[in-house]
Amino acid sequence: MKTNSNFDLLVPNYLFADVAKKTKEFEAAHPDKEVIRLGIGDVTLPLAPVVVDAMQKGSEELRFQSSFKGYPDYEGYEFVRRSVSDYYQSFGVQVRADEVFISDGAKSDCGNIGDIFSQDNTVLIPDPVYPVYVDANIMAGRKIIFAPSGRNEHFLAMPDRRVRADIIYLCSPNNPTGAAYNHEQLKAWVDYALENDAVILYDAAYEAFIREELPRSIYCIEGARECAIELCSLSKTAGFTGVRCGYTVVPKELIRDGKRLYDLWYRRQATKFNGVSWAVQCAAAAVFSPEGQRQCRENLDYYHDNASLISSVLDELGIYYTGGKNSPYIWLQCPYNMSSWQFFDYLLDNAAVVGTPGEGFGDCGKGFFRLTSFNSHEKTAEAVERIRQLLS
Ligand code: PLP
C-alpha cells in the first residue's frame, strides 16, 4: 500500500512547539519572574451560565426513555438551525434554517468542505492567515496560490485580476492580523469570485468581535449567495473551544458544475459525519437566546477591554498595528526592525511577556508579531505596563 504522499509536502510548523520550549526554558532559568502569556489562542473565561443550564437540561433528558435522543439529524436539529437563522436576522442578513449545517466546529468544516470540490481546482489563500487552509489543501493535493498582504493593504489581501482561482478562502476578522474587511472590499472579492466561477469559503469565526460598521457575514454583500459558503464557530464567540460546535451555511442558489453545492455537502456530511451531540446542540441554541447573547457579550466585552489596553500602549509608542478593535488579536510590526523571532526573544528576556512570531502564519508575517486578548485583565494590564517600560 501507499500512504498519501501529499503529507510529504507539508512544511513542518514548529512555531508553537518552539514558543513553548523557549518559554519553559526561560521559566526554568528565571524562577523569580512571572511570565505573562499574550500568545494564548484559546479562550479563558467559562461558559455563560444559561449555556451550562441548557447543556445540563439536555443531558438530564437522556436519562429518560421518553426524552432520550439517539442519532441527531446530519445537518443539525431544526430548532438549532432556526436559532442560527434568527441570529443572522438580528444583524440584517437573510439565511434560512434549511441552508444551515450544525457541525463540531469550523476547523473540521474548513478542511472537510474540500471533499465536495475537485482536486484539480486552484486554491487562493490570503497571507498571513490561519494555517489550516493551507495544510488541508496540501493534504488534498491541490495547487495553492497566495494573496499577499502587508502594511500597504493594512493586511487585507485584495483580488488580483491577473490571477485565476477556483476556491478562495477569506477570513474576516482575520486570524492572526485582526483586520476586518469593509463592504467595498468584500464586494471586490464577490465580484472576482463571480467572474471566475469560483467559490469563496468565508471563515467568520470572529464575526462576534466586530464593533465597527463592518460586514459580519459575506451574505451582507450582494451576489454572495451565488458564490460563497460561510463557516462559523461558537469557539471564540461563546467559549466552545472545548465543547465543540460550529455551523456552515450553504445557500441553495449556489450552483457549480451544474450541481447544487448544498446537495453535495449534505451527501458528504451524511456519509462521513454523524452529527453533534444533543446536549451540545441544546447549549448552542442557548447561545442564540436573548439571555445567552447578553451573557456571551459580557465575555466578549472583557476580551475587548484587554485588546483596547494592548492597542493603547502601541498607539502611545507609535508602533504600527492592525486588529484589536474588531478582534481579539493585535498584530504589530516588530520594533527596531527586528525579525519576529528576535522580537519574541527580546520581549521574553526583558519583559517576561510571550507572544506569537508572525511568520508562523505565512511569509507575509515576517517581521510582525501577534498578541492576544485572552488573558485576564490583571495580567494583560501588567504585561502592557512591562511593554511600555521596555519600549519607551
Ligand atoms: N477559524 C479560524 C480563523 C480560527 O482562528 C479558528 C481557531 O482558532 C478556527 C476556525 C477553529 O474553530 P473551531 O474551534 O470551531 O474548530
Coordinates of C-alpha atoms and ligand atoms in Angstrom, one line a residue:
M1 CA 0.0 0.0 0.0
K2 CA 0.9 3.6 -0.3
T3 CA 0.3 6.5 2.1
N4 CA -0.9 9.9 0.9
S5 CA 2.4 11.3 -0.4
N6 CA 0.9 14.8 -0.2
F7 CA 1.8 14.7 3.5
D8 CA 5.5 14.8 2.5
L9 CA 4.7 18.3 1.1
L10 CA 3.6 19.7 4.4
V11 CA 6.1 22.1 5.8
P12 CA 6.7 21.2 9.5
N13 CA 5.4 24.0 11.7
Y14 CA 7.4 24.0 14.9
L15 CA 6.3 27.5 15.8
F16 CA 4.0 26.7 18.8
A17 CA 6.4 24.0 20.0
D18 CA 9.3 26.4 19.8
V19 CA 7.4 29.1 21.6
A20 CA 6.5 26.6 24.4
K21 CA 10.1 25.3 24.6
K22 CA 11.7 28.8 24.8
T23 CA 9.1 29.9 27.4
K24 CA 9.7 26.8 29.5
E25 CA 13.5 27.3 29.4
F26 CA 13.1 31.0 30.4
E27 CA 10.9 30.0 33.3
A28 CA 13.4 27.4 34.5
A29 CA 16.3 29.9 34.3
H30 CA 14.3 32.7 36.0
P31 CA 12.1 31.2 38.7
D32 CA 11.6 34.6 40.3
K33 CA 10.0 36.1 37.2
E34 CA 6.3 35.8 36.4
V35 CA 5.9 35.1 32.7
I36 CA 2.7 36.6 31.2
R37 CA 1.3 34.8 28.1
L38 CA -0.2 37.1 25.5
G39 CA 0.1 34.4 22.9
I40 CA -2.9 32.4 24.1
G41 CA -5.1 31.4 21.2
D42 CA -7.7 29.8 23.4
V43 CA -10.5 31.4 25.4
T44 CA -10.1 31.5 29.2
L45 CA -13.5 32.7 30.5
P46 CA -16.0 30.0 31.5
L47 CA -19.2 29.3 29.6
A48 CA -22.2 31.5 30.1
P49 CA -24.5 30.2 32.9
V50 CA -27.5 29.9 30.6
V51 CA -25.5 27.7 28.2
V52 CA -24.4 25.4 31.0
D53 CA -28.0 25.2 32.2
A54 CA -29.2 24.2 28.7
M55 CA -26.4 21.5 28.5
Q56 CA -27.3 20.1 31.9
K57 CA -31.1 20.0 31.0
G58 CA -30.2 18.3 27.7
S59 CA -28.1 15.7 29.5
E60 CA -30.8 15.0 32.0
E61 CA -33.3 14.4 29.2
L62 CA -31.1 11.5 28.1
R63 CA -31.8 9.8 31.4
F64 CA -35.4 9.0 30.5
Q65 CA -36.8 6.9 27.7
S66 CA -39.5 9.5 27.0
S67 CA -36.9 12.2 26.2
F68 CA -33.9 10.1 25.1
K69 CA -32.2 11.1 21.8
G70 CA -30.2 8.9 19.5
Y71 CA -28.5 9.9 16.3
P72 CA -29.2 13.6 15.5
D73 CA -30.1 14.9 12.0
Y74 CA -27.0 15.1 9.8
E75 CA -27.5 18.8 9.3
G76 CA -28.4 19.5 13.0
Y77 CA -31.7 19.8 14.8
E78 CA -34.1 22.2 13.2
F79 CA -34.6 24.3 16.4
V80 CA -30.8 25.0 16.5
R81 CA -30.7 25.8 12.7
R82 CA -33.6 28.1 13.3
S83 CA -31.8 29.9 16.1
V84 CA -28.8 30.4 13.8
S85 CA -31.1 31.8 11.1
D86 CA -32.7 34.2 13.7
Y87 CA -29.2 35.2 14.8
Y88 CA -28.3 36.2 11.2
Q89 CA -31.6 38.1 11.0
S90 CA -30.6 40.1 14.1
F91 CA -27.9 41.8 12.1
G92 CA -30.0 42.1 8.9
V93 CA -28.8 39.0 7.0
Q94 CA -31.2 36.5 5.4
V95 CA -30.1 32.9 6.0
R96 CA -32.7 30.2 6.0
A97 CA -32.7 27.4 8.6
D98 CA -32.6 24.9 5.8
E99 CA -29.3 26.2 4.5
V100 CA -27.5 25.8 7.8
F101 CA -25.4 22.7 8.9
I102 CA -24.5 22.4 12.6
S103 CA -21.0 20.9 13.0
D104 CA -18.4 20.1 15.6
G105 CA -16.5 23.3 14.7
A106 CA -15.1 25.5 12.0
K107 CA -11.7 23.7 11.8
S108 CA -13.3 20.5 10.7
D109 CA -15.5 22.2 8.2
C110 CA -12.7 24.3 6.8
G111 CA -10.8 21.2 5.9
N112 CA -13.7 18.8 5.1
I113 CA -15.5 21.2 2.7
G114 CA -12.8 20.3 0.3
D115 CA -14.4 16.9 -0.2
I116 CA -17.1 18.5 -2.5
F117 CA -14.5 20.1 -4.8
S118 CA -12.3 18.5 -7.4
Q119 CA -8.6 18.1 -6.6
D120 CA -7.8 20.0 -9.9
N121 CA -9.0 23.3 -8.5
T122 CA -6.6 26.1 -7.7
V123 CA -7.0 27.5 -4.2
L124 CA -6.3 31.1 -3.4
I125 CA -5.3 31.8 0.2
P126 CA -4.5 35.1 1.9
D127 CA -1.1 35.5 3.5
P128 CA -0.9 35.7 6.5
V129 CA -3.8 33.6 7.7
Y130 CA -5.0 30.7 9.9
P131 CA -2.6 27.9 8.7
V132 CA -5.3 25.2 8.5
Y133 CA -6.5 26.3 5.0
V134 CA -3.0 25.7 3.5
D135 CA -2.3 22.4 5.2
A136 CA -5.8 20.9 4.5
N137 CA -5.3 21.7 0.8
I138 CA -1.8 20.4 0.6
M139 CA -3.1 17.1 2.1
A140 CA -5.8 17.1 -0.6
G141 CA -3.1 17.7 -3.3
R142 CA -4.5 21.0 -4.6
K143 CA -2.5 23.8 -6.2
I144 CA -2.2 26.7 -3.8
I145 CA -1.5 30.3 -4.7
F146 CA -1.3 33.2 -2.2
A147 CA -2.9 36.6 -2.0
P148 CA -0.2 38.5 -0.2
S149 CA -0.9 41.4 2.2
G150 CA 1.2 43.8 4.2
R151 CA 1.2 47.3 5.6
N152 CA 0.1 48.8 2.2
E153 CA -3.1 46.9 2.3
H154 CA -3.4 47.1 6.1
F155 CA -3.2 43.3 6.0
L156 CA -6.4 42.9 4.0
A157 CA -5.4 40.9 0.8
M158 CA -7.3 42.0 -2.3
P159 CA -8.0 40.1 -5.5
D160 CA -5.6 40.4 -8.4
R161 CA -7.5 40.1 -11.6
R162 CA -4.4 38.7 -13.4
V163 CA -4.6 35.6 -11.2
R164 CA -7.3 32.9 -11.6
A165 CA -8.6 30.8 -8.8
D166 CA -11.4 28.3 -8.2
I167 CA -11.6 28.2 -4.4
I168 CA -10.9 31.3 -2.3
Y169 CA -10.5 31.3 1.5
L170 CA -11.2 34.5 3.3
C171 CA -11.1 35.1 7.0
S172 CA -12.6 38.3 8.4
P173 CA -11.8 39.4 11.1
N174 CA -8.6 37.7 10.3
N175 CA -6.5 35.4 12.4
P176 CA -3.7 36.5 13.1
T177 CA -3.9 40.1 11.9
G178 CA -7.3 41.1 13.5
A179 CA -8.0 43.1 10.3
A180 CA -11.6 43.0 9.0
Y181 CA -12.9 43.7 5.5
N182 CA -15.3 46.6 4.8
H183 CA -18.3 46.2 2.5
E184 CA -16.5 47.6 -0.6
Q185 CA -13.5 45.2 -0.1
L186 CA -15.7 42.2 0.2
K187 CA -17.8 43.3 -2.8
A188 CA -14.5 43.2 -4.8
W189 CA -14.0 39.6 -3.7
V190 CA -17.5 38.6 -4.5
D191 CA -17.2 40.2 -8.0
Y192 CA -13.9 38.4 -8.5
A193 CA -15.4 35.1 -7.5
L194 CA -18.4 35.5 -9.8
E195 CA -16.2 36.5 -12.7
N196 CA -14.0 33.4 -12.2
D197 CA -16.9 31.0 -11.5
A198 CA -15.1 30.4 -8.2
V199 CA -16.4 29.7 -4.7
I200 CA -15.5 31.8 -1.6
L201 CA -15.1 29.8 1.7
Y202 CA -15.7 32.6 4.2
D203 CA -14.5 32.0 7.7
A204 CA -16.5 34.2 10.1
A205 CA -15.2 32.6 13.3
Y206 CA -14.5 36.1 14.8
E207 CA -17.6 37.9 13.5
A208 CA -19.0 38.5 17.0
F209 CA -15.9 40.6 17.9
I210 CA -16.9 43.2 15.2
R211 CA -17.7 46.6 16.8
E212 CA -17.5 48.9 13.9
E213 CA -19.9 49.3 11.0
L214 CA -18.4 46.3 9.0
P215 CA -20.0 43.3 7.5
R216 CA -20.4 40.4 9.9
S217 CA -21.2 37.9 7.2
I218 CA -20.3 37.5 3.5
Y219 CA -24.0 37.5 2.9
C220 CA -24.1 41.2 3.6
I221 CA -22.8 41.5 0.1
E222 CA -25.0 41.4 -3.0
G223 CA -24.2 38.3 -5.1
A224 CA -22.6 36.4 -2.3
R225 CA -25.4 33.8 -2.1
E226 CA -24.3 32.8 -5.7
C227 CA -20.6 32.3 -4.8
A228 CA -20.0 31.8 -1.1
I229 CA -20.1 29.3 1.7
E230 CA -19.8 30.7 5.2
L231 CA -18.2 28.8 8.1
C232 CA -18.6 29.9 11.6
S233 CA -17.8 28.8 15.1
L234 CA -19.1 29.1 18.7
S235 CA -15.5 28.7 19.9
K236 CA -14.4 32.3 20.4
T237 CA -18.0 33.8 20.4
A238 CA -19.3 31.6 23.3
G239 CA -16.3 29.8 24.7
F240 CA -17.0 26.5 22.9
T241 CA -13.3 25.6 22.2
G242 CA -13.7 22.5 24.4
V243 CA -17.4 21.9 23.9
R244 CA -17.1 21.9 20.1
C245 CA -19.9 23.4 17.9
G246 CA -20.0 25.5 14.8
Y247 CA -22.1 26.0 11.7
T248 CA -21.7 26.2 8.0
V249 CA -24.1 28.0 5.6
V250 CA -24.5 26.7 2.0
P251 CA -27.1 28.8 0.1
K252 CA -29.4 26.7 -2.1
E253 CA -28.7 29.1 -5.0
L254 CA -25.0 28.1 -5.0
I255 CA -24.5 26.0 -8.1
R256 CA -21.3 24.9 -9.8
D257 CA -20.6 22.4 -12.5
G258 CA -24.4 22.0 -12.8
K259 CA -24.7 20.8 -9.2
R260 CA -26.2 22.4 -6.0
L261 CA -23.3 22.6 -3.5
Y262 CA -25.9 22.2 -0.7
D263 CA -26.7 18.7 -2.0
L264 CA -23.0 17.8 -2.3
W265 CA -22.3 19.0 1.3
Y266 CA -25.4 17.2 2.6
R267 CA -24.3 14.0 1.0
R268 CA -20.8 14.4 2.3
Q269 CA -22.0 15.1 5.9
A270 CA -24.5 12.2 5.7
T271 CA -21.6 9.9 4.7
K272 CA -18.8 10.9 7.0
F273 CA -20.4 12.8 9.9
N274 CA -23.0 11.6 12.4
G275 CA -23.8 15.0 13.9
V276 CA -23.3 16.9 17.1
S277 CA -24.5 15.6 20.5
W278 CA -27.9 16.5 21.8
A279 CA -26.6 18.3 24.9
V280 CA -24.2 20.4 22.9
Q281 CA -26.9 21.4 20.4
C282 CA -29.1 22.4 23.3
A283 CA -26.1 24.5 24.6
A284 CA -25.6 26.0 21.1
A285 CA -29.3 27.0 20.9
A286 CA -29.0 28.7 24.3
V287 CA -26.1 30.8 23.0
F288 CA -28.5 32.4 20.5
S289 CA -31.3 33.1 23.0
P290 CA -31.6 36.7 24.2
E291 CA -30.1 35.9 27.6
G292 CA -27.4 33.8 26.0
Q293 CA -26.4 36.7 23.8
R294 CA -26.3 39.0 26.7
Q295 CA -24.1 36.7 28.8
C296 CA -21.8 35.9 25.9
R297 CA -21.5 39.6 25.2
E298 CA -20.1 40.2 28.7
N299 CA -17.2 37.8 27.9
L300 CA -16.6 39.4 24.5
D301 CA -16.5 42.8 26.2
Y302 CA -14.0 41.5 28.7
Y303 CA -11.7 40.4 25.9
H304 CA -12.3 43.7 24.0
D305 CA -11.2 45.7 27.0
N306 CA -8.0 43.7 27.1
A307 CA -7.5 44.3 23.4
S308 CA -8.0 48.1 24.0
L309 CA -5.4 48.1 26.7
I310 CA -2.8 46.5 24.3
S311 CA -3.8 48.8 21.5
S312 CA -3.5 51.9 23.6
V313 CA 0.2 51.2 24.5
L314 CA 1.0 50.6 20.9
D315 CA -0.7 53.9 20.0
E316 CA 1.3 55.6 22.7
L317 CA 4.6 54.1 21.5
G318 CA 3.8 54.8 17.8
I319 CA 4.1 51.2 16.8
Y320 CA 2.2 50.2 13.7
Y321 CA -0.5 47.5 14.3
T322 CA -3.8 46.1 12.9
G323 CA -6.6 44.5 14.8
G324 CA -7.7 45.0 18.4
K325 CA -10.9 46.9 17.6
N326 CA -12.9 44.1 15.9
S327 CA -10.9 41.2 17.0
P328 CA -9.2 39.5 20.0
Y329 CA -5.9 39.7 18.0
I330 CA -3.4 42.6 17.8
W331 CA -0.8 42.3 15.0
L332 CA 2.1 44.6 15.4
Q333 CA 5.3 45.5 13.5
C334 CA 8.3 44.4 15.4
P335 CA 10.1 47.5 16.6
Y336 CA 13.8 48.3 15.7
N337 CA 13.5 46.3 12.5
M338 CA 13.7 43.1 14.5
S339 CA 12.6 39.8 13.0
S340 CA 9.6 38.0 14.5
W341 CA 11.8 35.7 16.5
Q342 CA 14.3 38.4 17.6
F343 CA 11.3 40.3 19.0
F344 CA 10.0 37.2 20.6
D345 CA 13.3 36.7 22.5
Y346 CA 13.6 40.4 23.3
L347 CA 10.2 40.6 24.8
L348 CA 10.6 37.3 26.8
D349 CA 14.1 38.1 28.1
N350 CA 13.4 41.7 29.0
A351 CA 9.7 41.8 29.9
A352 CA 8.8 38.1 30.5
V353 CA 5.9 38.5 28.1
V354 CA 5.2 35.8 25.5
G355 CA 3.6 36.5 22.1
T356 CA 3.5 34.6 18.8
P357 CA 6.0 35.3 15.9
G358 CA 4.1 36.3 12.8
E359 CA 6.0 34.1 10.4
G360 CA 4.1 31.1 11.7
F361 CA 1.1 32.4 9.7
G362 CA 2.8 32.9 6.3
D363 CA 5.7 34.6 4.7
C364 CA 4.0 38.0 4.9
G365 CA 4.0 37.6 8.7
K366 CA 7.8 38.0 8.8
G367 CA 8.8 41.0 11.0
F368 CA 5.3 41.0 12.6
F369 CA 4.0 39.7 15.9
R370 CA 0.6 38.6 17.3
L371 CA -0.6 39.4 20.8
T372 CA -4.0 38.2 22.0
S373 CA -6.6 39.5 24.5
F374 CA -7.5 36.1 26.1
N375 CA -5.5 36.5 29.3
S376 CA -7.0 38.1 32.5
H377 CA -7.4 41.9 32.8
E378 CA -4.8 41.9 35.6
K379 CA -2.2 40.1 33.7
T380 CA -2.9 41.9 30.5
A381 CA -2.5 45.3 32.3
E382 CA 0.7 44.1 33.9
A383 CA 2.1 42.9 30.5
V384 CA 1.1 46.2 28.9
E385 CA 3.0 48.1 31.6
R386 CA 6.1 46.0 31.1
I387 CA 5.9 46.6 27.3
R388 CA 5.5 50.3 27.9
Q389 CA 8.6 50.4 30.1
L390 CA 10.7 48.3 27.7
L391 CA 9.9 50.1 24.5
S392 CA 9.5 53.7 25.7
Ligands
PLP1 N1 -11.2 29.6 12.0 C1 -10.3 30.4 12.5 C2 -9.9 31.6 11.7 C3 -9.7 30.2 13.7 O1 -8.8 31.1 14.2 C4 -10.1 29.1 14.5 C5 -9.5 28.8 15.8 O2 -8.5 29.3 16.2 C6 -11.0 28.2 13.9 C7 -11.5 28.4 12.7 C8 -11.4 26.9 14.6 O3 -12.6 27.0 15.1 P1 -13.3 25.7 15.9 O4 -12.8 25.7 17.3 O5 -14.7 26.0 15.7 O6 -12.9 24.5 15.2

